[in-house]
mmCIF file of C-alpha atoms and ligand atoms in Angstrom:
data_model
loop_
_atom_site.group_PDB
_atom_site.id
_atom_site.type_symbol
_atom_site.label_atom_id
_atom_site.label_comp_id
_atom_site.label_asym_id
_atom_site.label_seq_id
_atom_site.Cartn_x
_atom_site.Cartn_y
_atom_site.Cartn_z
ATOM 1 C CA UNK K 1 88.463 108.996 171.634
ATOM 2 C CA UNK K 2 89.287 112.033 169.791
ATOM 3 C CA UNK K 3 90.706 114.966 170.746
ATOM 4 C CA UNK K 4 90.332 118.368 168.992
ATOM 5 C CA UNK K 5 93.256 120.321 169.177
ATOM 6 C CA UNK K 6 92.403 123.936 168.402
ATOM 7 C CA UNK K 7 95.520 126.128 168.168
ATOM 8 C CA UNK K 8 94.562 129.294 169.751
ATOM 9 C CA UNK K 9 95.740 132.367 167.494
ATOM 10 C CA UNK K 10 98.915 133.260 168.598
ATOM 11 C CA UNK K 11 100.081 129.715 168.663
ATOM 12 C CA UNK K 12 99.443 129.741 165.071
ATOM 13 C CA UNK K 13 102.697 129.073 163.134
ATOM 14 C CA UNK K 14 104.176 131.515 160.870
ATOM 15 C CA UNK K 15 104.079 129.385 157.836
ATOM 16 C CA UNK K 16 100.084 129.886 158.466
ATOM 17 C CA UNK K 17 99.690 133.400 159.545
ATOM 18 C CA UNK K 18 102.298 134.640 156.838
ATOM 19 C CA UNK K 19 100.890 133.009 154.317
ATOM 20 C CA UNK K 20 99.133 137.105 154.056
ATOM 21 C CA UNK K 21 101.363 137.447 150.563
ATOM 22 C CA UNK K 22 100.419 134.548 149.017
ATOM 23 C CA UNK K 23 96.897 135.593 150.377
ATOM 24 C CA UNK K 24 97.240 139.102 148.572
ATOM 25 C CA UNK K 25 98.934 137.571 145.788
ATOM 26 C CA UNK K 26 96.160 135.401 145.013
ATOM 27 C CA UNK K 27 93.262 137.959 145.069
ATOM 28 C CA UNK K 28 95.422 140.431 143.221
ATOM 29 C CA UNK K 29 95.495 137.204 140.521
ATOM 30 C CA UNK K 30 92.161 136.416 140.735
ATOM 31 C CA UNK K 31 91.289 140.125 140.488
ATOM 32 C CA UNK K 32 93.441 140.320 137.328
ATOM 33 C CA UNK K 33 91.403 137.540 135.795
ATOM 34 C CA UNK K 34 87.921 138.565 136.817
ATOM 35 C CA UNK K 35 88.695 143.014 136.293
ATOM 36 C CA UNK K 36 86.491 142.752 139.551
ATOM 37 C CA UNK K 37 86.970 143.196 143.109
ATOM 38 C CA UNK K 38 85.777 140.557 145.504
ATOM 39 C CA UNK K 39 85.299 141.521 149.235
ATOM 40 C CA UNK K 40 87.699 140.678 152.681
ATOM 41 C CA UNK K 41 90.897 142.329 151.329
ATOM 42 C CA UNK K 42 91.499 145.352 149.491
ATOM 43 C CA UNK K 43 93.966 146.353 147.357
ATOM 44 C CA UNK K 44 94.564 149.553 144.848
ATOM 45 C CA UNK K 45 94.390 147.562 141.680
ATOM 46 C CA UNK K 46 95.255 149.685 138.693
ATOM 47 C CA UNK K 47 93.030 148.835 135.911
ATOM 48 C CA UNK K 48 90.198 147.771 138.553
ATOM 49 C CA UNK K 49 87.164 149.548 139.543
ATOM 50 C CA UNK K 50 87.221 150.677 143.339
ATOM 51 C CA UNK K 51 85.698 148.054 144.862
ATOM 52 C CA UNK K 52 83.008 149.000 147.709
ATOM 53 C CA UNK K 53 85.392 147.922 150.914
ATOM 54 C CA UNK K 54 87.695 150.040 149.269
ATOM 55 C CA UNK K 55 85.817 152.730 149.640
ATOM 56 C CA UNK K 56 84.681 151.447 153.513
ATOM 57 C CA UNK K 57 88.435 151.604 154.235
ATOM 58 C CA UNK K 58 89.510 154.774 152.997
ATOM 59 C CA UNK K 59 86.316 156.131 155.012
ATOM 60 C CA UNK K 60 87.931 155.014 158.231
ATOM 61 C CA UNK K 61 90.672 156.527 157.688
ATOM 62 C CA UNK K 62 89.148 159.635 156.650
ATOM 63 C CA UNK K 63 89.406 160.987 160.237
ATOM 64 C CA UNK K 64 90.065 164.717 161.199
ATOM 65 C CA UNK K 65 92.939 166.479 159.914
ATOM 66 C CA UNK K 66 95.116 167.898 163.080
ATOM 67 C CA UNK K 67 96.155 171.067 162.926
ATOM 68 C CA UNK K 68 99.843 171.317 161.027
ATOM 69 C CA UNK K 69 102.433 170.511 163.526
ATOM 70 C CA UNK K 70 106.463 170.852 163.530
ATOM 71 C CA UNK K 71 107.719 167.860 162.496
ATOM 72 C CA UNK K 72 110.516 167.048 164.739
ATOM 73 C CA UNK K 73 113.810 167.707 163.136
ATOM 74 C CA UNK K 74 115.434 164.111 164.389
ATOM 75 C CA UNK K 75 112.790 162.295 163.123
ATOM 76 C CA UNK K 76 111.946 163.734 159.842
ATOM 77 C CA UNK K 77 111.276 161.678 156.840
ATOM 78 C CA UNK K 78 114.498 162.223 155.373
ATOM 79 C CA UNK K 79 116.475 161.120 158.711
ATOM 80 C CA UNK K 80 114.562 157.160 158.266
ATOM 81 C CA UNK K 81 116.611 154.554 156.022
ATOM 82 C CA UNK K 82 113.251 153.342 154.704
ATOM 83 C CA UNK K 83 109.602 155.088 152.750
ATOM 84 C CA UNK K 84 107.379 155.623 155.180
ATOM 85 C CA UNK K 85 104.502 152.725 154.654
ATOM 86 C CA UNK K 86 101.293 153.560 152.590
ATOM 87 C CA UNK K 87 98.534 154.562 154.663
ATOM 88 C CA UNK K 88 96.239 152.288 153.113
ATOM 89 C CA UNK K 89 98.411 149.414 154.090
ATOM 90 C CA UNK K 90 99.125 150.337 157.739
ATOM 91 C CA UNK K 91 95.395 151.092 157.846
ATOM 92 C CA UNK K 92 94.110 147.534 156.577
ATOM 93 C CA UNK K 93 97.434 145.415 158.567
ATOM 94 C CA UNK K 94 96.708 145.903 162.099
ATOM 95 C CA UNK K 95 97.094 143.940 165.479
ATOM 96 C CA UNK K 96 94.317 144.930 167.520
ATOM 97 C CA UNK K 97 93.513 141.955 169.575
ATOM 98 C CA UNK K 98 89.895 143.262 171.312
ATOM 99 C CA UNK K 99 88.869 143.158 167.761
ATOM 100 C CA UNK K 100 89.924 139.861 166.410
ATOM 101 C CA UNK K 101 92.855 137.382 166.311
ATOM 102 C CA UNK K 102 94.146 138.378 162.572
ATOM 103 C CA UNK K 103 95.267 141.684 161.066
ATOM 104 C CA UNK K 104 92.096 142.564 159.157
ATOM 105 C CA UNK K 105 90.004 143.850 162.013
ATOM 106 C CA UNK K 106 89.869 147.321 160.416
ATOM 107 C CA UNK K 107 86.244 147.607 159.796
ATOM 108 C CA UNK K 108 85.410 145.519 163.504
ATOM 109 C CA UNK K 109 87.484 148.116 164.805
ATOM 110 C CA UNK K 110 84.926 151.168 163.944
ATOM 111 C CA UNK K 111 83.137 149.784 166.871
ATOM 112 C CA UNK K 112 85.267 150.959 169.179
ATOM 113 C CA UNK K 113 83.205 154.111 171.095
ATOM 114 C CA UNK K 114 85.341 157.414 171.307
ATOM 115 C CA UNK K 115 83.338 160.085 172.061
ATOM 116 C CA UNK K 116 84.075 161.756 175.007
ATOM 117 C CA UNK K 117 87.162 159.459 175.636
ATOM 118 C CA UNK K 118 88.467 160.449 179.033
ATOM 119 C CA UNK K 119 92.312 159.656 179.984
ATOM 120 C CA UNK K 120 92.771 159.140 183.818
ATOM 121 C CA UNK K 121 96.219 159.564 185.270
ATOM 122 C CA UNK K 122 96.497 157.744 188.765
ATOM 123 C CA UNK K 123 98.151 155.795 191.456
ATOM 124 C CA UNK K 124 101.513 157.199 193.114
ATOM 125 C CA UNK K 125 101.401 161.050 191.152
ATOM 126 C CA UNK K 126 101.204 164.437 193.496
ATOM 127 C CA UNK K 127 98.452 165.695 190.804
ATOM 128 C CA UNK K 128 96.203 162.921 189.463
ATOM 129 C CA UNK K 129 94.473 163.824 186.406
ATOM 130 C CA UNK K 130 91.179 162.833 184.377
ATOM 131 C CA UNK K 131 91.973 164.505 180.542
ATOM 132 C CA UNK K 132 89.904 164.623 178.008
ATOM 133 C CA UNK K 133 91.125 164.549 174.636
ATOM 134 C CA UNK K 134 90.688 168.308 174.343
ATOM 135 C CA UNK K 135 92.580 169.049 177.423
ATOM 136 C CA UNK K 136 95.387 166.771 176.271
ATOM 137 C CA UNK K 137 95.739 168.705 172.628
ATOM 138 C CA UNK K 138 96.012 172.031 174.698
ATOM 139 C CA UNK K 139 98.551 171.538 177.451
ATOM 140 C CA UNK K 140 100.596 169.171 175.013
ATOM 141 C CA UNK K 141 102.248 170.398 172.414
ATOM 142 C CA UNK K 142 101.529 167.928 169.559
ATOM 143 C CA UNK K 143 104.323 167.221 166.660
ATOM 144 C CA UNK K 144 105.366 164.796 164.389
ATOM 145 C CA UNK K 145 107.677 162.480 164.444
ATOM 146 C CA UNK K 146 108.495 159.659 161.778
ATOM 147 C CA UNK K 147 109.313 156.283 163.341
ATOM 148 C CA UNK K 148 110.577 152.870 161.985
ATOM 149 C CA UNK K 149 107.799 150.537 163.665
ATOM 150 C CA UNK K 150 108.617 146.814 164.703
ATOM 151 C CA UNK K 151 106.087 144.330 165.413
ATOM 152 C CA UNK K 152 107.594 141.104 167.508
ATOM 153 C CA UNK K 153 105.848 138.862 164.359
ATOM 154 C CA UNK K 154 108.888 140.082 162.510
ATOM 155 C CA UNK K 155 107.298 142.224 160.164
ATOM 156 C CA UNK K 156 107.599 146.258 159.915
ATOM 157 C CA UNK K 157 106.546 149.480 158.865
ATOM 158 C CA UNK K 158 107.499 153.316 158.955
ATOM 159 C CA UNK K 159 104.704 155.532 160.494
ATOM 160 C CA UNK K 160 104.589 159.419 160.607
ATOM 161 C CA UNK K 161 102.882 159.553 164.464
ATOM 162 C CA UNK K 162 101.346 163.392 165.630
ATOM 163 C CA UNK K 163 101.651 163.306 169.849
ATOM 164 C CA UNK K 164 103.757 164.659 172.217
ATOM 165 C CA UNK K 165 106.227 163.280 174.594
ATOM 166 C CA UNK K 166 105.154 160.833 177.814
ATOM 167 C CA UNK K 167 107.902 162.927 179.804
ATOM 168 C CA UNK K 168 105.193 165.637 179.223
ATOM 169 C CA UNK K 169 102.637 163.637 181.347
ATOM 170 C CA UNK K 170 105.256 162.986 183.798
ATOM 171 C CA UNK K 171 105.866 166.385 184.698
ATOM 172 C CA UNK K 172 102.149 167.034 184.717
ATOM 173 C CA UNK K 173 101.380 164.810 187.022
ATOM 174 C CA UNK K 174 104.389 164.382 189.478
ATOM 175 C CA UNK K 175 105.007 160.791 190.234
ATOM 176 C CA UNK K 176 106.018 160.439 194.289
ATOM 177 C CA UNK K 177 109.323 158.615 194.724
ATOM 178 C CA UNK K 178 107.790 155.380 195.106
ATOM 179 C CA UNK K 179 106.047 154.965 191.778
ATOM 180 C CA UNK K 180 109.114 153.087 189.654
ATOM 181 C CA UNK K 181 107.116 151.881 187.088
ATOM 182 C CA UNK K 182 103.758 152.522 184.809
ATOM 183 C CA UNK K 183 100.964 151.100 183.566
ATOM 184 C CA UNK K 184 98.541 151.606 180.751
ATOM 185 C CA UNK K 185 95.318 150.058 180.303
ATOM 186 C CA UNK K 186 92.867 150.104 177.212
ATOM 187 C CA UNK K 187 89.820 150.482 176.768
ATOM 188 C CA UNK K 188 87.898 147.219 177.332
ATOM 189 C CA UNK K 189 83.934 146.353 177.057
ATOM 190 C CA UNK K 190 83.357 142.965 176.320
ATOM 191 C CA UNK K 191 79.877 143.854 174.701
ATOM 192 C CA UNK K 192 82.164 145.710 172.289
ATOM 193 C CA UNK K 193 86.010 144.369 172.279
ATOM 194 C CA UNK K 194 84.608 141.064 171.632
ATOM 195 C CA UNK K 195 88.000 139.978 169.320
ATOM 196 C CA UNK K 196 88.785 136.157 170.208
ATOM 197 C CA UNK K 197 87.707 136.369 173.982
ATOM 198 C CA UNK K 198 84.320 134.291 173.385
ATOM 199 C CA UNK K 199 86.402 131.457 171.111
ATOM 200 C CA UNK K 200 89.335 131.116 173.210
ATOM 201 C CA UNK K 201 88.618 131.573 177.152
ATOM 202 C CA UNK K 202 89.600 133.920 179.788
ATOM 203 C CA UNK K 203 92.821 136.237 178.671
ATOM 204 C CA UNK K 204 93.738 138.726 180.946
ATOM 205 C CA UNK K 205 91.689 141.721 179.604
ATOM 206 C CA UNK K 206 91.780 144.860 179.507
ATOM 207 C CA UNK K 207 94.707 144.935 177.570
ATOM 208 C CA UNK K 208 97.705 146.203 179.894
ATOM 209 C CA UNK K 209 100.850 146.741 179.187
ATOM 210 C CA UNK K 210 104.161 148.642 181.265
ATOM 211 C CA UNK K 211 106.878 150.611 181.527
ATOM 212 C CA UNK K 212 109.730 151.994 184.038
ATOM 213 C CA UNK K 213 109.753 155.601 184.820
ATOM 214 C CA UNK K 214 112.896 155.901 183.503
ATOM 215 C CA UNK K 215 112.007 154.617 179.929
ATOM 216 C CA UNK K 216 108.909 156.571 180.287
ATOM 217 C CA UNK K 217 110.935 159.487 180.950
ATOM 218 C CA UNK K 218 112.691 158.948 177.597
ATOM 219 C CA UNK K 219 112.679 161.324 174.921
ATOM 220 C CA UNK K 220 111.589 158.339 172.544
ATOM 221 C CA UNK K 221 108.558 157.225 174.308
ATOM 222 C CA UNK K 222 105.466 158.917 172.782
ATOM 223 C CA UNK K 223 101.803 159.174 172.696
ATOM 224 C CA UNK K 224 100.004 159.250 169.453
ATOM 225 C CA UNK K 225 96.986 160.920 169.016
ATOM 226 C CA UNK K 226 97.533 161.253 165.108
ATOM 227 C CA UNK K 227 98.927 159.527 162.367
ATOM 228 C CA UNK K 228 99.446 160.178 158.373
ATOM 229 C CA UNK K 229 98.211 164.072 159.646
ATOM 230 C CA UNK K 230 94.765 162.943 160.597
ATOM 231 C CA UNK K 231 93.674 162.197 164.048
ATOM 232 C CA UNK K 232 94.150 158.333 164.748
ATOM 233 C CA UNK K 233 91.466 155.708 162.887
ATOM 234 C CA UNK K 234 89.763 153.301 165.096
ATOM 235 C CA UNK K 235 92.276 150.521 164.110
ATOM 236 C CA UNK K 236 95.259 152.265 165.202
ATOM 237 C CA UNK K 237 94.100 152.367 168.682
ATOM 238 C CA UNK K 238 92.057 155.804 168.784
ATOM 239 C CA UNK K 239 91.941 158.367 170.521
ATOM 240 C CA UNK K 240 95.877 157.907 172.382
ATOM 241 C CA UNK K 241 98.044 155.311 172.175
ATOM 242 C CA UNK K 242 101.447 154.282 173.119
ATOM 243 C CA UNK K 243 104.426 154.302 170.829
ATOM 244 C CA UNK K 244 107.982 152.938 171.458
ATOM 245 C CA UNK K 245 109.955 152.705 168.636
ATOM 246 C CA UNK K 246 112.878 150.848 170.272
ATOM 247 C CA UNK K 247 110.294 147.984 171.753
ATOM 248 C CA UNK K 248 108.178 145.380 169.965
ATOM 249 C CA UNK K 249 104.855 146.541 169.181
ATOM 250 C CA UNK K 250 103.010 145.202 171.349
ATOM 251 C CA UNK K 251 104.621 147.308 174.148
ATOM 252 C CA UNK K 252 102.452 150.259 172.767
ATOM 253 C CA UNK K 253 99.152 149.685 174.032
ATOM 254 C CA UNK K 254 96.490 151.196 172.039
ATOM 255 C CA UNK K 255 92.961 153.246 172.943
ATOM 256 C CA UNK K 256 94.397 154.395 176.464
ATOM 257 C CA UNK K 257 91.722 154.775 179.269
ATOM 258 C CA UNK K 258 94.279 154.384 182.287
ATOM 259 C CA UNK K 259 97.500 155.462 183.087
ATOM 260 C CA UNK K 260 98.438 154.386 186.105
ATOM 261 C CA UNK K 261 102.204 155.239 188.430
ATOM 262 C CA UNK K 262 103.211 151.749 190.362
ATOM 263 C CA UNK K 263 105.639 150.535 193.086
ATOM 264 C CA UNK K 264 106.163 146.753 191.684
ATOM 265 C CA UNK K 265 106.513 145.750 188.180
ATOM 266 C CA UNK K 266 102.705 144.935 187.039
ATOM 267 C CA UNK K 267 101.453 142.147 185.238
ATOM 268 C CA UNK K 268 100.525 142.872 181.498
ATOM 269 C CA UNK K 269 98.504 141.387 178.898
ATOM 270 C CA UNK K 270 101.313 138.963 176.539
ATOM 271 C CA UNK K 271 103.585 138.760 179.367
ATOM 272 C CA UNK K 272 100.963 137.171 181.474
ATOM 273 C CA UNK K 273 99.386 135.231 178.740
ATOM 274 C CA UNK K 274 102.723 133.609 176.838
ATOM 275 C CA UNK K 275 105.595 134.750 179.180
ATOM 276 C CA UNK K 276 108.206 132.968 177.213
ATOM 277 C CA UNK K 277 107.185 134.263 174.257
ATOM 278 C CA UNK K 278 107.037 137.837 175.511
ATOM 279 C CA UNK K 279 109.083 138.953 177.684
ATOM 280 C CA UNK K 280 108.466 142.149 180.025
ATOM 281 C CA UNK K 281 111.142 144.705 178.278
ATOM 282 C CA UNK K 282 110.493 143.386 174.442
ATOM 283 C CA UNK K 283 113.423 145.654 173.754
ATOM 284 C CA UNK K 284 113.611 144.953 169.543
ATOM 285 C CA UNK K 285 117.117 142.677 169.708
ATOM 286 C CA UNK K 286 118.246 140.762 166.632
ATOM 287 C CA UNK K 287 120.351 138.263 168.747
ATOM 288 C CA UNK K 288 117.450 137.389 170.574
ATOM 289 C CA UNK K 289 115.392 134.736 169.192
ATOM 290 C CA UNK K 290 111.771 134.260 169.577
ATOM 291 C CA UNK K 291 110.194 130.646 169.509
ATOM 292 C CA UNK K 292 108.484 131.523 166.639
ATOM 293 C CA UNK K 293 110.588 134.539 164.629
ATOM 294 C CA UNK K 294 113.757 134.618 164.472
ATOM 295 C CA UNK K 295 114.662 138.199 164.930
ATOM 296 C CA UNK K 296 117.544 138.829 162.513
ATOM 297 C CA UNK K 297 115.865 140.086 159.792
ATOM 298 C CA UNK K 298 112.382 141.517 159.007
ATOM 299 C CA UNK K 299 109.782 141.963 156.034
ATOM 300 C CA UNK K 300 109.469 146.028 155.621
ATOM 301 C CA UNK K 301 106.305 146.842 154.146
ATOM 302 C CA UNK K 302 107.189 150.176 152.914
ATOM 303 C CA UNK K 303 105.581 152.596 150.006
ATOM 304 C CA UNK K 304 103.860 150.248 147.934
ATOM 305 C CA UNK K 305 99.964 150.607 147.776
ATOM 306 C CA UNK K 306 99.844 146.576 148.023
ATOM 307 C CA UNK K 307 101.118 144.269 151.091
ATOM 308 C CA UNK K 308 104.467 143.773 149.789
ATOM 309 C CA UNK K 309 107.891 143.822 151.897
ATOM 310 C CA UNK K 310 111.299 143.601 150.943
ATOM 311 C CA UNK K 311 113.839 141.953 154.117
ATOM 312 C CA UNK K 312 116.309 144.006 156.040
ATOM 313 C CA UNK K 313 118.034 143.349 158.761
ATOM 314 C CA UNK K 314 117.182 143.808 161.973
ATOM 315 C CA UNK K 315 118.682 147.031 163.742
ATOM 316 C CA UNK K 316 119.569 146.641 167.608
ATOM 317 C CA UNK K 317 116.777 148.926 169.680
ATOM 318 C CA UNK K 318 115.138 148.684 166.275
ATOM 319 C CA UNK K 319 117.922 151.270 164.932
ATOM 320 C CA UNK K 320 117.064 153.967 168.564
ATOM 321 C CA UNK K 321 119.936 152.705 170.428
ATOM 322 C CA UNK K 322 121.624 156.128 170.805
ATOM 323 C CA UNK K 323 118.352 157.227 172.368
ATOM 324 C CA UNK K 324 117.992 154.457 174.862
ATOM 325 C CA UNK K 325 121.095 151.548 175.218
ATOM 326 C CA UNK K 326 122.200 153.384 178.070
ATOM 327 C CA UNK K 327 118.985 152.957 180.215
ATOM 328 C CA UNK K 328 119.881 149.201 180.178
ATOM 329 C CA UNK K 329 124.160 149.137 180.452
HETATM 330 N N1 MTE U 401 95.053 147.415 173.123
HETATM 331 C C1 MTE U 401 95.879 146.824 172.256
HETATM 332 N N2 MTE U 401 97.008 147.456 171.918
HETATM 333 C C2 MTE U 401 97.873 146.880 171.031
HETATM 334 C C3 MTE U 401 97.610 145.599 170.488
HETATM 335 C C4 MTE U 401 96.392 144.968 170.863
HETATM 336 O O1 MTE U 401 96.076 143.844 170.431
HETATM 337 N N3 MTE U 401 95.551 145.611 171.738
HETATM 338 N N4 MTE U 401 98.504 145.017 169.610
HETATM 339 C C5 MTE U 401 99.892 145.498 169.690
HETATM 340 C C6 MTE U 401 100.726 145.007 168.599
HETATM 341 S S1 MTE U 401 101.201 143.378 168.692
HETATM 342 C C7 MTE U 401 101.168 145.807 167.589
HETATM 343 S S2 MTE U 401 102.258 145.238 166.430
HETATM 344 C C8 MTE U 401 100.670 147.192 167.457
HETATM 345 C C9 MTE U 401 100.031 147.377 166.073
HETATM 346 O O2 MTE U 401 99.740 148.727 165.832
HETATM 347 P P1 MTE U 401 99.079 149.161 164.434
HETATM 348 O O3 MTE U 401 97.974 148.203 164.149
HETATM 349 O O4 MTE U 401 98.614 150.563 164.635
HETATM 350 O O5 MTE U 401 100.171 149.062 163.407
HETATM 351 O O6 MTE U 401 99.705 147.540 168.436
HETATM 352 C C10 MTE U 401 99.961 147.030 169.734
HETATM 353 N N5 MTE U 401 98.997 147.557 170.679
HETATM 354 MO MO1 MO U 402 103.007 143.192 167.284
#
């Protein structure tokens, strides 16, 4: 008899998933060799023609500019310890899950539908709400805000984000007493978020993820609508997303179609699918191991137009701990 063990993706080990330098270090060699580009990764290569998914990725991210915004003065460039990361690295690193188990799902992503993207607000709230993406850039006031991201695989990034506030929804809206706790949802349509669902079984889709009303309520906590000026690209989770810079990433679901205001702590997508490898509040904590990342230090990918990081050590709250260590003493 022989069995066929098939590791599904996020059971993958690091050594393997990581190996994304070596990966980019080899093309960038062969590349060098050949004064040609060769298709699945792109890279600026000085001295190289553009090659044509070069081209296909700065298209994505050639999305609308916003209209100029304040940045906000606590999170301007200056007040980050780090570059902010080139946008044609964030743009072509992504985890995006509906469209495939590995970080290059940038051009899969551009299936994702967005026209007339509606946002409903429900559950336990005096004024539910259905927005559409119009009504959210006029009753919000949109600004910028520069944020050290973390991703739980223990790499990160700096990203300048365009949204407002999610106490701004809050007050919309007027969540009852009961509601403690929220819930997002993505957008999901198997025809189209057809990632590694098909090789790898039932995972509890749509994509959900939580928060309490108090962290919510937080001045930190923040929907993106915009990012590097321009209104989100598909792989960033267009039209809204979530963004939490003192969580791991995956706290900050992307493409929001629901928000919902709950009595119980839900369920949510990792939680549910690896609970001991994600855990509900994901707060970033460098004490805290991971099975799989430690989570003392991290690989910054910062200004360079290749995938390149340099290590740092990992902040407690992911450096926000003024902001939010009281919501947990
Ligand atoms: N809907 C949805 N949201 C998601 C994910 C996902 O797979 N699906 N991945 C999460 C993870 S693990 C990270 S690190 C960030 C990545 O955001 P970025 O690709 O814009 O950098 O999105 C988060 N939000
Ligand atoms: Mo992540």
């Amino acid at each position: 008899m022989t069995f066929i063990h098939i590791s599904k993706p996020w059971q993958i080990p690091e050594s393997k998933l990581t190996s994304e330098k070596a990966y980019f270090n080899r093309r960038r060699f062969i590349k060098s060799i050949i004064g040609a580009s060769i298709g699945g990764s792109i890279l600026t290569t000085t001295g190289c023609q553009k090659s044509s998914s070069q081209t296909a990725l700065e298209a994505t991210l050639d999305t609308p500019k916003l209209k100029p915004v304040r940045t906000n003065p606590t999170f301007t460039e200056s007040e980050l310890d780090r570059p902010l990361t080139n946008n044609l690295v964030a743009g072509q690193y992504n985890n995006f899950y509906e469209f495939g188990g590995n970080k290059r799902i940038w051009m899969n992503a551009q299936n994702l539908p967005t026209e007339d993207w509606q946002v409903k607000v429900t559950g336990l709230v005096k004024k539910p709400r259905n927005y559409d993406l119009d009504d959210i850039k006029k009753r919000f006031s949109l600004e910028e805000r520069n944020y050290r991201f973390r991703c739980v695989e223990a790499w990160s990034m700096a990203l300048p984000w365009i949204g407002f506030p999610m106490k701004a929804i809050i007050e919309d809206v007027e969540p009852t007493s009961k509601a403690k706790f929220v819930k997002f949802s993505s957008f999901y349509d198997p025809e189209i978020t057809t990632g590694p669902t098909l090789h790898f079984g039932s995972l509890p889709w749509p994509y959900t993820e939580s928060l309490s009303i108090e962290e919510m309520a937080n001045e930190l906590a923040f929907f993106a609508v915009g990012i590097y000026g321009k209104e989100l690209p598909k792989q960033h989770g267009a039209p809204i997303r979530a963004v939490l810079p003192w969580k791991y990433g995956f706290k900050g679901a992307k493409s929001i179609v629901k928000i919902e205001f709950v009595e119980t702590q839900p369920a949510t997508f990792w939680h549910t699918t690896v609970p001991n490898e994600y855990d509900y509040i994901a707060n970033v904590n460098p004490d805290k191991p991971h099975p799989r990342w430690s989570q003392a230090s991290e690989k910054f990918i910062g200004e360079s137009s290749e995938i390149a990081w340099v290590r740092k050590q990992t902040l407690p709250y992911n450096g926000y701990g003024e902001f939010v260590a009281s919501l947990y003493s």
